[in-house]
Amino acid sequence: MSNLRRITTPNGAPLQNLELPSRCDQCGNPRNKGNHRRCSQRRQALNKHKWMGRP
Ligand SMILES: [Zn+2]
C-alpha cells in the first residue's frame, strides 16, 4: 500500500490555481503587450461602485 503520497506537483510546489489572467479583461490583448493604462482606469471606474456607499 502507498498511502503516504503527498499532494504536491512533481517539482515539489504545492498545488494551486495557475490560471493567471495573462490577458487584459478590458481590451483582450496580452497584458505584457501594449498600453493598458486606459484599461486600468476603465477597470477602476467599473469597480468604483464597490468602494462607494461605504460608511
Ligand atoms: Zn488592455
PDB file of N, CA, C and O and ligand atoms in Angstrom:
ATOM      1  N   MET A   1       0.845  -1.209   0.000  1.00  0.00           N
ATOM      2  CA  MET A   1       0.000   0.000   0.000  1.00  0.00           C
ATOM      3  C   MET A   1       0.875   1.252   0.000  1.00  0.00           C
ATOM      4  O   MET A   1       1.911   1.296   0.646  1.00  0.00           O
ATOM      5  N   SER A   2       0.389   2.287  -0.691  1.00  0.00           N
ATOM      6  CA  SER A   2       1.154   3.530  -0.721  1.00  0.00           C
ATOM      7  C   SER A   2       0.224   4.691  -0.391  1.00  0.00           C
ATOM      8  O   SER A   2      -0.229   5.401  -1.248  1.00  0.00           O
ATOM      9  N   ASN A   3      -0.077   4.820   0.882  1.00  0.00           N
ATOM     10  CA  ASN A   3      -0.963   5.895   1.308  1.00  0.00           C
ATOM     11  C   ASN A   3      -0.187   7.109   1.800  1.00  0.00           C
ATOM     12  O   ASN A   3      -0.729   7.978   2.443  1.00  0.00           O
ATOM     13  N   LEU A   4       1.087   7.141   1.529  1.00  0.00           N
ATOM     14  CA  LEU A   4       1.914   8.241   2.041  1.00  0.00           C
ATOM     15  C   LEU A   4       2.171   9.301   0.975  1.00  0.00           C
ATOM     16  O   LEU A   4       3.073  10.098   1.094  1.00  0.00           O
ATOM     17  N   ARG A   5       1.350   9.287  -0.064  1.00  0.00           N
ATOM     18  CA  ARG A   5       1.557  10.274  -1.130  1.00  0.00           C
ATOM     19  C   ARG A   5       1.166  11.669  -0.654  1.00  0.00           C
ATOM     20  O   ARG A   5       0.085  11.865  -0.102  1.00  0.00           O
ATOM     21  N   ARG A   6       2.035  12.606  -0.903  1.00  0.00           N
ATOM     22  CA  ARG A   6       1.722  13.992  -0.561  1.00  0.00           C
ATOM     23  C   ARG A   6       1.074  14.682  -1.757  1.00  0.00           C
ATOM     24  O   ARG A   6       1.352  14.329  -2.903  1.00  0.00           O
ATOM     25  N   ILE A   7       0.251  15.666  -1.475  1.00  0.00           N
ATOM     26  CA  ILE A   7      -0.436  16.374  -2.556  1.00  0.00           C
ATOM     27  C   ILE A   7       0.451  17.515  -3.049  1.00  0.00           C
ATOM     28  O   ILE A   7       0.311  18.673  -2.673  1.00  0.00           O
ATOM     29  N   THR A   8       1.407  17.166  -3.870  1.00  0.00           N
ATOM     30  CA  THR A   8       2.288  18.173  -4.445  1.00  0.00           C
ATOM     31  C   THR A   8       2.525  17.862  -5.912  1.00  0.00           C
ATOM     32  O   THR A   8       2.327  16.746  -6.354  1.00  0.00           O
ATOM     33  N   THR A   9       2.963  18.854  -6.628  1.00  0.00           N
ATOM     34  CA  THR A   9       3.304  18.659  -8.027  1.00  0.00           C
ATOM     35  C   THR A   9       4.670  17.966  -8.116  1.00  0.00           C
ATOM     36  O   THR A   9       5.424  17.971  -7.140  1.00  0.00           O
ATOM     37  N   PRO A  10       5.002  17.400  -9.250  1.00  0.00           N
ATOM     38  CA  PRO A  10       6.284  16.696  -9.376  1.00  0.00           C
ATOM     39  C   PRO A  10       7.502  17.528  -8.984  1.00  0.00           C
ATOM     40  O   PRO A  10       8.478  16.988  -8.473  1.00  0.00           O
ATOM     41  N   ASN A  11       7.440  18.831  -9.176  1.00  0.00           N
ATOM     42  CA  ASN A  11       8.607  19.643  -8.816  1.00  0.00           C
ATOM     43  C   ASN A  11       8.555  20.127  -7.367  1.00  0.00           C
ATOM     44  O   ASN A  11       9.349  20.954  -6.954  1.00  0.00           O
ATOM     45  N   GLY A  12       7.626  19.621  -6.599  1.00  0.00           N
ATOM     46  CA  GLY A  12       7.628  19.920  -5.175  1.00  0.00           C
ATOM     47  C   GLY A  12       6.773  21.095  -4.771  1.00  0.00           C
ATOM     48  O   GLY A  12       6.559  21.317  -3.597  1.00  0.00           O
ATOM     49  N   ALA A  13       6.286  21.846  -5.738  1.00  0.00           N
ATOM     50  CA  ALA A  13       5.472  23.009  -5.397  1.00  0.00           C
ATOM     51  C   ALA A  13       4.056  22.564  -5.043  1.00  0.00           C
ATOM     52  O   ALA A  13       3.546  21.612  -5.630  1.00  0.00           O
ATOM     53  N   PRO A  14       3.414  23.215  -4.108  1.00  0.00           N
ATOM     54  CA  PRO A  14       2.052  22.846  -3.753  1.00  0.00           C
ATOM     55  C   PRO A  14       1.085  23.153  -4.879  1.00  0.00           C
ATOM     56  O   PRO A  14       1.296  24.080  -5.668  1.00  0.00           O
ATOM     57  N   LEU A  15       0.029  22.369  -4.935  1.00  0.00           N
ATOM     58  CA  LEU A  15      -0.951  22.569  -5.989  1.00  0.00           C
ATOM     59  C   LEU A  15      -1.663  23.901  -5.798  1.00  0.00           C
ATOM     60  O   LEU A  15      -2.051  24.257  -4.695  1.00  0.00           O
ATOM     61  N   GLN A  16      -1.841  24.596  -6.888  1.00  0.00           N
ATOM     62  CA  GLN A  16      -2.565  25.853  -6.829  1.00  0.00           C
ATOM     63  C   GLN A  16      -3.089  26.192  -8.216  1.00  0.00           C
ATOM     64  O   GLN A  16      -2.698  25.590  -9.196  1.00  0.00           O
ATOM     65  N   ASN A  17      -3.957  27.150  -8.212  1.00  0.00           N
ATOM     66  CA  ASN A  17      -4.533  27.566  -9.484  1.00  0.00           C
ATOM     67  C   ASN A  17      -3.527  28.403 -10.263  1.00  0.00           C
ATOM     68  O   ASN A  17      -3.163  29.494  -9.855  1.00  0.00           O
ATOM     69  N   LEU A  18      -3.068  27.857 -11.364  1.00  0.00           N
ATOM     70  CA  LEU A  18      -2.038  28.558 -12.133  1.00  0.00           C
ATOM     71  C   LEU A  18      -2.637  29.362 -13.290  1.00  0.00           C
ATOM     72  O   LEU A  18      -1.921  29.860 -14.137  1.00  0.00           O
ATOM     73  N   GLU A  19      -3.950  29.477 -13.286  1.00  0.00           N
ATOM     74  CA  GLU A  19      -4.576  30.198 -14.385  1.00  0.00           C
ATOM     75  C   GLU A  19      -4.571  31.693 -14.106  1.00  0.00           C
ATOM     76  O   GLU A  19      -5.557  32.281 -13.688  1.00  0.00           O
ATOM     77  N   LEU A  20      -3.438  32.301 -14.316  1.00  0.00           N
ATOM     78  CA  LEU A  20      -3.347  33.742 -14.120  1.00  0.00           C
ATOM     79  C   LEU A  20      -3.933  34.462 -15.330  1.00  0.00           C
ATOM     80  O   LEU A  20      -3.761  34.010 -16.464  1.00  0.00           O
ATOM     81  N   PRO A  21      -4.601  35.562 -15.080  1.00  0.00           N
ATOM     82  CA  PRO A  21      -5.167  36.320 -16.190  1.00  0.00           C
ATOM     83  C   PRO A  21      -4.080  37.044 -16.978  1.00  0.00           C
ATOM     84  O   PRO A  21      -3.707  38.159 -16.665  1.00  0.00           O
ATOM     85  N   SER A  22      -3.552  36.372 -17.992  1.00  0.00           N
ATOM     86  CA  SER A  22      -2.468  36.976 -18.765  1.00  0.00           C
ATOM     87  C   SER A  22      -3.011  37.936 -19.808  1.00  0.00           C
ATOM     88  O   SER A  22      -2.248  38.652 -20.444  1.00  0.00           O
ATOM     89  N   ARG A  23      -4.306  37.922 -19.960  1.00  0.00           N
ATOM     90  CA  ARG A  23      -4.914  38.819 -20.927  1.00  0.00           C
ATOM     91  C   ARG A  23      -5.681  39.933 -20.237  1.00  0.00           C
ATOM     92  O   ARG A  23      -6.273  39.710 -19.180  1.00  0.00           O
ATOM     93  N   CYS A  24      -5.665  41.087 -20.842  1.00  0.00           N
ATOM     94  CA  CYS A  24      -6.390  42.225 -20.298  1.00  0.00           C
ATOM     95  C   CYS A  24      -7.884  41.962 -20.395  1.00  0.00           C
ATOM     96  O   CYS A  24      -8.372  41.543 -21.442  1.00  0.00           O
ATOM     97  N   ASP A  25      -8.594  42.170 -19.300  1.00  0.00           N
ATOM     98  CA  ASP A  25     -10.027  41.905 -19.312  1.00  0.00           C
ATOM     99  C   ASP A  25     -10.795  43.043 -19.975  1.00  0.00           C
ATOM    100  O   ASP A  25     -11.993  42.949 -20.170  1.00  0.00           O
ATOM    101  N   GLN A  26     -10.117  44.121 -20.300  1.00  0.00           N
ATOM    102  CA  GLN A  26     -10.785  45.259 -20.914  1.00  0.00           C
ATOM    103  C   GLN A  26     -10.643  45.269 -22.429  1.00  0.00           C
ATOM    104  O   GLN A  26     -11.603  45.475 -23.149  1.00  0.00           O
ATOM    105  N   CYS A  27      -9.448  45.065 -22.918  1.00  0.00           N
ATOM    106  CA  CYS A  27      -9.238  45.124 -24.358  1.00  0.00           C
ATOM    107  C   CYS A  27      -8.932  43.753 -24.965  1.00  0.00           C
ATOM    108  O   CYS A  27      -9.002  43.579 -26.171  1.00  0.00           O
ATOM    109  N   GLY A  28      -8.621  42.768 -24.130  1.00  0.00           N
ATOM    110  CA  GLY A  28      -8.418  41.422 -24.617  1.00  0.00           C
ATOM    111  C   GLY A  28      -7.018  41.155 -25.138  1.00  0.00           C
ATOM    112  O   GLY A  28      -6.704  40.047 -25.534  1.00  0.00           O
ATOM    113  N   ASN A  29      -6.180  42.174 -25.132  1.00  0.00           N
ATOM    114  CA  ASN A  29      -4.799  41.989 -25.569  1.00  0.00           C
ATOM    115  C   ASN A  29      -3.946  41.472 -24.409  1.00  0.00           C
ATOM    116  O   ASN A  29      -4.298  41.681 -23.253  1.00  0.00           O
ATOM    117  N   PRO A  30      -2.846  40.820 -24.730  1.00  0.00           N
ATOM    118  CA  PRO A  30      -1.962  40.352 -23.660  1.00  0.00           C
ATOM    119  C   PRO A  30      -1.499  41.510 -22.778  1.00  0.00           C
ATOM    120  O   PRO A  30      -1.199  42.600 -23.263  1.00  0.00           O
ATOM    121  N   ARG A  31      -1.465  41.258 -21.483  1.00  0.00           N
ATOM    122  CA  ARG A  31      -1.134  42.312 -20.533  1.00  0.00           C
ATOM    123  C   ARG A  31       0.293  42.818 -20.703  1.00  0.00           C
ATOM    124  O   ARG A  31       0.584  43.964 -20.361  1.00  0.00           O
ATOM    125  N   ASN A  32       1.168  41.948 -21.174  1.00  0.00           N
ATOM    126  CA  ASN A  32       2.559  42.367 -21.315  1.00  0.00           C
ATOM    127  C   ASN A  32       2.797  43.050 -22.658  1.00  0.00           C
ATOM    128  O   ASN A  32       3.924  43.327 -23.030  1.00  0.00           O
ATOM    129  N   LYS A  33       1.710  43.318 -23.377  1.00  0.00           N
ATOM    130  CA  LYS A  33       1.852  43.983 -24.673  1.00  0.00           C
ATOM    131  C   LYS A  33       0.933  45.176 -24.727  1.00  0.00           C
ATOM    132  O   LYS A  33      -0.225  45.084 -24.317  1.00  0.00           O
ATOM    133  N   GLY A  34       1.456  46.256 -25.246  1.00  0.00           N
ATOM    134  CA  GLY A  34       0.628  47.430 -25.437  1.00  0.00           C
ATOM    135  C   GLY A  34       0.443  48.237 -24.166  1.00  0.00           C
ATOM    136  O   GLY A  34       0.968  47.909 -23.101  1.00  0.00           O
ATOM    137  N   ASN A  35      -0.328  49.294 -24.291  1.00  0.00           N
ATOM    138  CA  ASN A  35      -0.557  50.198 -23.178  1.00  0.00           C
ATOM    139  C   ASN A  35      -1.939  49.930 -22.585  1.00  0.00           C
ATOM    140  O   ASN A  35      -2.937  50.006 -23.282  1.00  0.00           O
ATOM    141  N   HIS A  36      -1.960  49.635 -21.321  1.00  0.00           N
ATOM    142  CA  HIS A  36      -3.225  49.302 -20.674  1.00  0.00           C
ATOM    143  C   HIS A  36      -3.566  50.308 -19.588  1.00  0.00           C
ATOM    144  O   HIS A  36      -4.275  50.002 -18.642  1.00  0.00           O
ATOM    145  N   ARG A  37      -3.024  51.500 -19.728  1.00  0.00           N
ATOM    146  CA  ARG A  37      -3.317  52.495 -18.701  1.00  0.00           C
ATOM    147  C   ARG A  37      -4.795  52.865 -18.724  1.00  0.00           C
ATOM    148  O   ARG A  37      -5.444  52.989 -17.700  1.00  0.00           O
ATOM    149  N   ARG A  38      -5.318  53.002 -19.936  1.00  0.00           N
ATOM    150  CA  ARG A  38      -6.745  53.337 -20.043  1.00  0.00           C
ATOM    151  C   ARG A  38      -7.594  52.171 -19.565  1.00  0.00           C
ATOM    152  O   ARG A  38      -8.665  52.353 -18.996  1.00  0.00           O
ATOM    153  N   CYS A  39      -7.117  50.969 -19.830  1.00  0.00           N
ATOM    154  CA  CYS A  39      -7.857  49.782 -19.399  1.00  0.00           C
ATOM    155  C   CYS A  39      -7.945  49.749 -17.885  1.00  0.00           C
ATOM    156  O   CYS A  39      -8.995  49.445 -17.320  1.00  0.00           O
ATOM    157  N   SER A  40      -6.834  50.059 -17.216  1.00  0.00           N
ATOM    158  CA  SER A  40      -6.849  50.021 -15.764  1.00  0.00           C
ATOM    159  C   SER A  40      -7.741  51.137 -15.222  1.00  0.00           C
ATOM    160  O   SER A  40      -8.433  50.948 -14.220  1.00  0.00           O
ATOM    161  N   GLN A  41      -7.738  52.284 -15.913  1.00  0.00           N
ATOM    162  CA  GLN A  41      -8.623  53.368 -15.489  1.00  0.00           C
ATOM    163  C   GLN A  41     -10.077  52.939 -15.648  1.00  0.00           C
ATOM    164  O   GLN A  41     -10.919  53.204 -14.805  1.00  0.00           O
ATOM    165  N   ARG A  42     -10.347  52.261 -16.752  1.00  0.00           N
ATOM    166  CA  ARG A  42     -11.691  51.775 -17.011  1.00  0.00           C
ATOM    167  C   ARG A  42     -12.095  50.753 -15.951  1.00  0.00           C
ATOM    168  O   ARG A  42     -13.211  50.757 -15.449  1.00  0.00           O
ATOM    169  N   ARG A  43     -11.156  49.888 -15.626  1.00  0.00           N
ATOM    170  CA  ARG A  43     -11.440  48.854 -14.627  1.00  0.00           C
ATOM    171  C   ARG A  43     -11.733  49.490 -13.278  1.00  0.00           C
ATOM    172  O   ARG A  43     -12.619  49.068 -12.550  1.00  0.00           O
ATOM    173  N   GLN A  44     -10.929  50.522 -12.961  1.00  0.00           N
ATOM    174  CA  GLN A  44     -11.158  51.219 -11.693  1.00  0.00           C
ATOM    175  C   GLN A  44     -12.520  51.882 -11.686  1.00  0.00           C
ATOM    176  O   GLN A  44     -13.228  51.872 -10.685  1.00  0.00           O
ATOM    177  N   ALA A  45     -12.901  52.455 -12.833  1.00  0.00           N
ATOM    178  CA  ALA A  45     -14.201  53.110 -12.920  1.00  0.00           C
ATOM    179  C   ALA A  45     -15.324  52.091 -12.761  1.00  0.00           C
ATOM    180  O   ALA A  45     -16.349  52.365 -12.132  1.00  0.00           O
ATOM    181  N   LEU A  46     -15.099  50.898 -13.319  1.00  0.00           N
ATOM    182  CA  LEU A  46     -16.119  49.862 -13.217  1.00  0.00           C
ATOM    183  C   LEU A  46     -16.233  49.345 -11.787  1.00  0.00           C
ATOM    184  O   LEU A  46     -17.304  48.951 -11.340  1.00  0.00           O
ATOM    185  N   ASN A  47     -15.121  49.346 -11.069  1.00  0.00           N
ATOM    186  CA  ASN A  47     -15.125  48.832  -9.703  1.00  0.00           C
ATOM    187  C   ASN A  47     -15.422  49.918  -8.684  1.00  0.00           C
ATOM    188  O   ASN A  47     -15.384  49.650  -7.486  1.00  0.00           O
ATOM    189  N   LYS A  48     -15.697  51.111  -9.192  1.00  0.00           N
ATOM    190  CA  LYS A  48     -15.893  52.232  -8.276  1.00  0.00           C
ATOM    191  C   LYS A  48     -17.088  51.991  -7.356  1.00  0.00           C
ATOM    192  O   LYS A  48     -17.055  52.335  -6.183  1.00  0.00           O
ATOM    193  N   HIS A  49     -18.144  51.367  -7.910  1.00  0.00           N
ATOM    194  CA  HIS A  49     -19.340  51.172  -7.108  1.00  0.00           C
ATOM    195  C   HIS A  49     -19.063  50.277  -5.904  1.00  0.00           C
ATOM    196  O   HIS A  49     -19.780  50.315  -4.917  1.00  0.00           O
ATOM    197  N   LYS A  50     -18.009  49.471  -5.999  1.00  0.00           N
ATOM    198  CA  LYS A  50     -17.688  48.604  -4.866  1.00  0.00           C
ATOM    199  C   LYS A  50     -17.145  49.415  -3.697  1.00  0.00           C
ATOM    200  O   LYS A  50     -17.233  49.006  -2.549  1.00  0.00           O
ATOM    201  N   TRP A  51     -16.540  50.551  -4.041  1.00  0.00           N
ATOM    202  CA  TRP A  51     -15.930  51.367  -2.988  1.00  0.00           C
ATOM    203  C   TRP A  51     -16.876  52.459  -2.510  1.00  0.00           C
ATOM    204  O   TRP A  51     -16.717  53.006  -1.429  1.00  0.00           O
ATOM    205  N   MET A  52     -17.862  52.755  -3.338  1.00  0.00           N
ATOM    206  CA  MET A  52     -18.809  53.790  -2.936  1.00  0.00           C
ATOM    207  C   MET A  52     -19.871  53.198  -2.016  1.00  0.00           C
ATOM    208  O   MET A  52     -20.074  51.991  -1.981  1.00  0.00           O
ATOM    209  N   GLY A  53     -20.546  54.073  -1.299  1.00  0.00           N
ATOM    210  CA  GLY A  53     -21.603  53.628  -0.422  1.00  0.00           C
ATOM    211  C   GLY A  53     -21.100  53.056   0.880  1.00  0.00           C
ATOM    212  O   GLY A  53     -21.851  52.446   1.629  1.00  0.00           O
ATOM    213  N   ARG A  54     -19.816  53.256   1.125  1.00  0.00           N
ATOM    214  CA  ARG A  54     -19.284  52.785   2.405  1.00  0.00           C
ATOM    215  C   ARG A  54     -19.595  53.780   3.510  1.00  0.00           C
ATOM    216  O   ARG A  54     -19.704  54.974   3.246  1.00  0.00           O
ATOM    217  N   PRO A  55     -19.730  53.327   4.721  1.00  0.00           N
ATOM    218  CA  PRO A  55     -19.984  54.254   5.831  1.00  0.00           C
ATOM    219  C   PRO A  55     -18.769  55.122   6.135  1.00  0.00           C
ATOM    220  O   PRO A  55     -17.651  54.711   5.867  1.00  0.00           O
TER     221      PRO A  55
HETATM  222 ZN    ZN B   1      -5.913  46.442 -22.012  1.00  0.00          ZN
END
